[in-house]
Amino acid sequence: FPSHDSTDWYYSKIFVVPDPIIEDYIQITSSGDSTIQGISCNKLMVNTPLFCGDQQTVKYTYYSNDTVFFYEPAYDSFQILYCMNANQGDSWDIRIPDLSDEDTISVSINSIDLITINGVELKRFDVTYTTHFDNMNFSYNSFIIERIGDLNYMFNLMPEWSYTCDEAYISGLRCYNESNSGIYSTGISETCDFQSFVGISEIDQSESIIYPNPSNDIIYFAMDDSSNVLYAIFDLQGHEVLNGIYNSSINIASLNPGSYILTINENGTLKTTKLQIIR
């Protein structure tokens, strides 16, 4: 990663329960160097940490031999965040402290290609993250780009408890701004620091609106009258992966295992919940 003061990453943050903001952003800024365990690290400041995930306001990374390491204070040690000299089929494990135990996240490389950004050719990994806990596995896909990092979130690490947390989720990188290479915008938002204050009529999280959850093939609505209700399912990058009019059930067998956001439009009232798919 760049190790100077003029690098910023902007990520879209979507609130599951608006108050009243329904879209905000997380900004990570490189703020100089710091030394940990004798290692010169890049100090990263996080303006609004993600409640349903990593909540640290300061992160430390360093770069060596095409590999980015990050400091985990719970273990007082460094771990691999991105291994950019890996090959297709390779993987690495990351230990993640959970509320009462420890989870392991495996990062597997599905394929490798090159992408040109601001005139510079960079390596890109298509990866799958798999969280291992309590004899269960949850998987989600993303891309990692050399110098820029993960296109969903720099620390795209989801421990067990984050799968049942209903505050906000990251829907992807908006902008990467680095003085030597300029600004790179992914186009998922109007500007790097765009915020939306458009209210939603109602989001009711007080009761479960689907079952079973987690599920592996079929889900049902837990509502008295759910006929002709519109629904949409989004992945954690904000992409719509399934939609339709609810009849008696929804077949989700075509979706990959992982975490999703399900929205239901019932007579103009929007209800939102997390959906977990397991295999």
CSV table of C-alpha atoms in Angstrom, one decimal:
chain,number,residue,atom,x,y,z
A,1,PHE,CA,0.0,0.0,0.0
A,2,PRO,CA,1.1,3.6,-0.5
A,3,SER,CA,2.7,4.8,2.8
A,4,HIS,CA,2.3,8.6,2.5
A,5,ASP,CA,-0.3,11.1,3.8
A,6,SER,CA,-2.2,11.7,0.6
A,7,THR,CA,-4.1,8.4,0.1
A,8,ASP,CA,-7.8,8.0,0.7
A,9,TRP,CA,-10.3,5.2,0.2
A,10,TYR,CA,-14.1,5.9,0.2
A,11,TYR,CA,-16.6,3.1,0.6
A,12,SER,CA,-20.4,3.2,0.5
A,13,LYS,CA,-22.2,2.3,3.7
A,14,ILE,CA,-25.8,1.3,3.6
A,15,PHE,CA,-27.9,1.5,6.7
A,16,VAL,CA,-30.3,-1.4,7.2
A,17,VAL,CA,-32.2,0.7,9.7
A,18,PRO,CA,-32.2,4.3,8.4
A,19,ASP,CA,-32.0,7.1,11.1
A,20,PRO,CA,-32.8,8.8,8.6
A,21,ILE,CA,-29.6,8.4,6.5
A,22,ILE,CA,-29.9,5.4,4.2
A,23,GLU,CA,-26.6,5.8,2.5
A,24,ASP,CA,-23.3,7.2,4.0
A,25,TYR,CA,-19.7,6.5,3.5
A,26,ILE,CA,-16.6,5.2,5.3
A,27,GLN,CA,-13.3,7.1,4.6
A,28,ILE,CA,-9.9,5.5,5.3
A,29,THR,CA,-7.0,7.9,5.2
A,30,SER,CA,-3.3,7.2,5.3
A,31,SER,CA,-1.9,9.4,8.1
A,32,GLY,CA,1.8,8.7,8.1
A,33,ASP,CA,4.0,6.1,9.6
A,34,SER,CA,4.1,4.4,13.0
A,35,THR,CA,6.3,1.7,14.5
A,36,ILE,CA,4.9,-1.5,16.0
A,37,GLN,CA,7.2,-4.3,17.2
A,38,GLY,CA,10.1,-2.6,15.4
A,39,ILE,CA,8.2,-2.6,12.1
A,40,SER,CA,7.5,0.7,10.3
A,41,CYS,CA,3.8,0.7,9.5
A,42,ASN,CA,1.3,2.8,7.6
A,43,LYS,CA,-1.2,4.3,10.0
A,44,LEU,CA,-4.7,4.3,8.6
A,45,MET,CA,-7.5,6.4,10.2
A,46,VAL,CA,-11.1,5.2,9.8
A,47,ASN,CA,-13.6,8.0,10.1
A,48,THR,CA,-16.7,6.0,11.0
A,49,PRO,CA,-15.9,2.3,11.8
A,50,LEU,CA,-18.4,-0.4,10.7
A,51,PHE,CA,-20.5,-1.5,13.7
A,52,CYS,CA,-21.3,-4.8,12.1
A,53,GLY,CA,-17.7,-5.8,11.6
A,54,ASP,CA,-14.3,-4.3,12.4
A,55,GLN,CA,-14.8,-1.4,14.8
A,56,GLN,CA,-11.2,-0.1,15.1
A,57,THR,CA,-10.7,3.6,14.3
A,58,VAL,CA,-7.0,3.1,13.7
A,59,LYS,CA,-5.5,0.3,11.6
A,60,TYR,CA,-1.8,-0.5,10.9
A,61,THR,CA,-0.5,-2.2,7.8
A,62,TYR,CA,2.9,-2.7,6.2
A,63,TYR,CA,4.0,-4.0,2.8
A,64,SER,CA,6.7,-6.6,2.2
A,65,ASN,CA,7.5,-9.0,-0.7
A,66,ASP,CA,4.2,-8.2,-2.5
A,67,THR,CA,2.2,-9.0,0.6
A,68,VAL,CA,0.2,-6.6,2.8
A,69,PHE,CA,0.2,-7.4,6.5
A,70,PHE,CA,-2.2,-5.9,9.1
A,71,TYR,CA,-1.8,-5.6,12.9
A,72,GLU,CA,-4.5,-7.3,15.1
A,73,PRO,CA,-4.3,-5.9,18.6
A,74,ALA,CA,-6.3,-8.8,20.1
A,75,TYR,CA,-3.3,-11.1,19.3
A,76,ASP,CA,-0.6,-8.4,19.3
A,77,SER,CA,0.6,-9.8,16.0
A,78,PHE,CA,0.6,-9.2,12.3
A,79,GLN,CA,-1.4,-11.3,9.8
A,80,ILE,CA,-1.6,-11.5,6.0
A,81,LEU,CA,-4.3,-9.3,4.6
A,82,TYR,CA,-3.4,-9.6,0.9
A,83,CYS,CA,-0.8,-11.9,-0.6
A,84,MET,CA,-0.3,-10.4,-4.1
A,85,ASN,CA,2.4,-12.9,-5.1
A,86,ALA,CA,0.0,-15.9,-4.7
A,87,ASN,CA,-1.2,-18.0,-7.7
A,88,GLN,CA,-4.6,-19.2,-8.8
A,89,GLY,CA,-5.7,-21.9,-6.4
A,90,ASP,CA,-3.7,-20.6,-3.5
A,91,SER,CA,-5.2,-19.4,-0.2
A,92,TRP,CA,-4.3,-18.0,3.2
A,93,ASP,CA,-6.0,-18.0,6.6
A,94,ILE,CA,-6.8,-15.0,8.8
A,95,ARG,CA,-7.6,-15.4,12.6
A,96,ILE,CA,-10.5,-13.1,13.7
A,97,PRO,CA,-11.5,-12.5,17.3
A,98,ASP,CA,-15.2,-13.1,17.8
A,99,LEU,CA,-17.3,-12.1,20.8
A,100,SER,CA,-16.5,-15.2,22.9
A,101,ASP,CA,-14.1,-17.3,20.7
A,102,GLU,CA,-12.1,-17.1,17.5
A,103,ASP,CA,-13.1,-17.5,13.8
A,104,THR,CA,-10.9,-18.3,10.9
A,105,ILE,CA,-11.4,-16.7,7.5
A,106,SER,CA,-9.9,-18.4,4.4
A,107,VAL,CA,-9.2,-16.3,1.4
A,108,SER,CA,-9.0,-18.4,-1.8
A,109,ILE,CA,-7.9,-17.2,-5.2
A,110,ASN,CA,-10.3,-18.2,-8.0
A,111,SER,CA,-8.6,-16.5,-10.9
A,112,ILE,CA,-6.0,-13.7,-11.7
A,113,ASP,CA,-6.0,-11.1,-14.4
A,114,LEU,CA,-4.8,-7.6,-15.1
A,115,ILE,CA,-6.7,-4.3,-15.0
A,116,THR,CA,-5.5,-0.9,-16.2
A,117,ILE,CA,-6.3,2.0,-13.8
A,118,ASN,CA,-5.2,5.5,-14.6
A,119,GLY,CA,-2.8,4.2,-17.1
A,120,VAL,CA,-1.2,1.7,-14.7
A,121,GLU,CA,-1.5,-2.1,-15.2
A,122,LEU,CA,-2.4,-3.8,-11.9
A,123,LYS,CA,-2.9,-7.3,-10.8
A,124,ARG,CA,-6.5,-8.3,-9.9
A,125,PHE,CA,-7.6,-11.4,-7.9
A,126,ASP,CA,-11.1,-12.9,-8.0
A,127,VAL,CA,-11.4,-14.3,-4.5
A,128,THR,CA,-13.7,-16.1,-2.2
A,129,TYR,CA,-13.8,-15.4,1.6
A,130,THR,CA,-15.0,-18.3,3.8
A,131,THR,CA,-15.7,-17.8,7.5
A,132,HIS,CA,-15.4,-20.9,9.6
A,133,PHE,CA,-17.1,-21.1,12.9
A,134,ASP,CA,-19.2,-23.6,15.0
A,135,ASN,CA,-18.9,-26.3,12.3
A,136,MET,CA,-20.4,-24.0,9.7
A,137,ASN,CA,-19.0,-22.1,6.8
A,138,PHE,CA,-20.2,-18.8,5.2
A,139,SER,CA,-18.8,-17.7,1.9
A,140,TYR,CA,-18.8,-14.4,0.0
A,141,ASN,CA,-16.9,-13.3,-3.2
A,142,SER,CA,-15.0,-10.1,-4.0
A,143,PHE,CA,-12.0,-8.7,-5.9
A,144,ILE,CA,-8.6,-7.6,-4.7
A,145,ILE,CA,-6.6,-5.1,-6.8
A,146,GLU,CA,-2.9,-4.5,-6.3
A,147,ARG,CA,-2.3,-1.2,-4.4
A,148,ILE,CA,-6.0,-0.5,-4.0
A,149,GLY,CA,-7.1,-3.6,-2.0
A,150,ASP,CA,-10.4,-5.3,-1.7
A,151,LEU,CA,-13.1,-3.7,-3.9
A,152,ASN,CA,-15.8,-4.3,-1.2
A,153,TYR,CA,-13.9,-3.1,1.8
A,154,MET,CA,-10.2,-2.9,2.7
A,155,PHE,CA,-10.8,-5.2,5.7
A,156,ASN,CA,-13.4,-7.4,4.2
A,157,LEU,CA,-13.4,-9.8,7.2
A,158,MET,CA,-16.8,-10.9,8.6
A,159,PRO,CA,-16.7,-12.8,11.9
A,160,GLU,CA,-19.6,-14.9,13.1
A,161,TRP,CA,-21.5,-12.2,15.0
A,162,SER,CA,-21.6,-9.8,12.0
A,163,TYR,CA,-24.0,-12.2,10.2
A,164,THR,CA,-26.7,-11.4,12.7
A,165,CYS,CA,-26.0,-7.7,13.1
A,166,ASP,CA,-28.5,-5.2,11.7
A,167,GLU,CA,-26.8,-1.8,11.6
A,168,ALA,CA,-25.1,-1.2,8.3
A,169,TYR,CA,-23.2,-3.0,5.6
A,170,ILE,CA,-20.6,-1.9,3.1
A,171,SER,CA,-21.7,-2.0,-0.6
A,172,GLY,CA,-18.3,-1.4,-2.2
A,173,LEU,CA,-15.4,1.0,-3.0
A,174,ARG,CA,-16.4,4.4,-4.4
A,175,CYS,CA,-13.1,6.1,-4.9
A,176,TYR,CA,-9.4,5.5,-4.4
A,177,ASN,CA,-7.4,8.8,-4.3
A,178,GLU,CA,-3.6,8.6,-4.4
A,179,SER,CA,-1.4,11.6,-5.3
A,180,ASN,CA,1.0,9.6,-7.6
A,181,SER,CA,-1.7,7.9,-9.6
A,182,GLY,CA,-4.7,10.2,-9.2
A,183,ILE,CA,-8.3,9.4,-8.4
A,184,TYR,CA,-10.0,6.2,-9.4
A,185,SER,CA,-13.8,6.1,-9.2
A,186,THR,CA,-15.7,2.9,-9.5
A,187,GLY,CA,-18.9,4.7,-10.5
A,188,ILE,CA,-21.1,3.2,-7.8
A,189,SER,CA,-21.9,6.6,-6.2
A,190,GLU,CA,-22.3,10.1,-7.5
A,191,THR,CA,-19.3,11.4,-5.6
A,192,CYS,CA,-16.7,10.0,-3.2
A,193,ASP,CA,-18.4,11.6,-0.2
A,194,PHE,CA,-22.0,11.3,-1.4
A,195,GLN,CA,-24.7,11.0,1.3
A,196,SER,CA,-28.4,10.2,0.9
A,197,PHE,CA,-31.0,11.5,3.3
A,198,VAL,CA,-34.0,10.2,1.4
A,199,GLY,CA,-36.3,8.6,4.0
A,200,ILE,CA,-37.9,5.2,3.7
A,201,SER,CA,-41.5,5.0,4.8
A,202,GLU,CA,-40.8,2.2,7.3
A,203,ILE,CA,-38.3,-0.6,8.0
A,204,ASP,CA,-39.5,-3.0,10.6
A,205,GLN,CA,-36.8,-5.2,12.1
A,206,SER,CA,-38.8,-6.1,15.2
A,207,GLU,CA,-39.8,-9.5,14.0
A,208,SER,CA,-38.6,-12.1,11.6
A,209,ILE,CA,-40.1,-11.7,8.2
A,210,ILE,CA,-38.6,-14.8,6.5
A,211,TYR,CA,-38.0,-18.4,7.5
A,212,PRO,CA,-35.9,-20.5,7.7
A,213,ASN,CA,-32.9,-18.2,8.1
A,214,PRO,CA,-30.2,-19.4,7.5
A,215,SER,CA,-31.5,-21.4,4.5
A,216,ASN,CA,-30.1,-23.4,1.6
A,217,ASP,CA,-32.9,-23.6,-1.0
A,218,ILE,CA,-36.4,-22.3,-0.2
A,219,ILE,CA,-37.5,-19.4,2.0
A,220,TYR,CA,-41.0,-18.3,3.0
A,221,PHE,CA,-42.5,-15.0,4.2
A,222,ALA,CA,-43.7,-14.9,7.8
A,223,MET,CA,-46.7,-12.6,7.1
A,224,ASP,CA,-50.4,-13.1,7.2
A,225,ASP,CA,-51.0,-11.9,3.7
A,226,SER,CA,-47.9,-12.1,1.5
A,227,SER,CA,-49.5,-12.7,-1.9
A,228,ASN,CA,-48.3,-10.4,-4.7
A,229,VAL,CA,-45.7,-8.8,-2.5
A,230,LEU,CA,-42.6,-7.5,-4.4
A,231,TYR,CA,-39.2,-8.6,-3.2
A,232,ALA,CA,-35.5,-8.1,-4.1
A,233,ILE,CA,-32.3,-9.7,-2.9
A,234,PHE,CA,-29.0,-7.9,-2.9
A,235,ASP,CA,-25.5,-9.2,-2.3
A,236,LEU,CA,-23.1,-7.3,0.0
A,237,GLN,CA,-21.7,-5.3,-2.9
A,238,GLY,CA,-25.2,-3.8,-3.5
A,239,HIS,CA,-25.9,-5.8,-6.6
A,240,GLU,CA,-29.4,-7.1,-7.1
A,241,VAL,CA,-29.2,-10.9,-7.6
A,242,LEU,CA,-32.9,-11.9,-7.5
A,243,ASN,CA,-36.3,-10.2,-7.6
A,244,GLY,CA,-39.9,-11.0,-8.3
A,245,ILE,CA,-43.4,-11.2,-7.0
A,246,TYR,CA,-43.9,-13.5,-4.0
A,247,ASN,CA,-46.3,-16.3,-4.5
A,248,SER,CA,-45.9,-19.1,-1.9
A,249,SER,CA,-42.1,-19.3,-1.6
A,250,ILE,CA,-38.8,-18.1,-3.0
A,251,ASN,CA,-36.2,-20.5,-4.5
A,252,ILE,CA,-32.7,-19.3,-3.6
A,253,ALA,CA,-30.9,-22.5,-4.8
A,254,SER,CA,-29.2,-20.6,-7.6
A,255,LEU,CA,-27.5,-18.1,-5.2
A,256,ASN,CA,-24.0,-18.8,-3.8
A,257,PRO,CA,-23.6,-19.4,0.0
A,258,GLY,CA,-23.1,-16.2,1.9
A,259,SER,CA,-24.8,-13.1,3.3
A,260,TYR,CA,-27.5,-11.1,1.5
A,261,ILE,CA,-30.0,-8.3,2.1
A,262,LEU,CA,-33.7,-9.0,1.4
A,263,THR,CA,-36.1,-6.2,0.8
A,264,ILE,CA,-39.9,-6.6,0.7
A,265,ASN,CA,-42.2,-3.9,-0.7
A,266,GLU,CA,-45.6,-4.4,1.0
A,267,ASN,CA,-48.0,-1.7,-0.2
A,268,GLY,CA,-45.4,1.0,-0.2
A,269,THR,CA,-43.8,-0.1,3.1
A,270,LEU,CA,-40.3,-1.3,2.8
A,271,LYS,CA,-39.1,-4.1,5.1
A,272,THR,CA,-35.5,-5.2,5.2
A,273,THR,CA,-33.7,-8.2,6.7
A,274,LYS,CA,-30.5,-10.1,6.4
A,275,LEU,CA,-30.6,-13.5,4.6
A,276,GLN,CA,-28.0,-16.2,5.2
A,277,ILE,CA,-27.5,-18.9,2.6
A,278,ILE,CA,-25.6,-22.1,3.6
A,279,ARG,CA,-24.9,-25.3,1.8
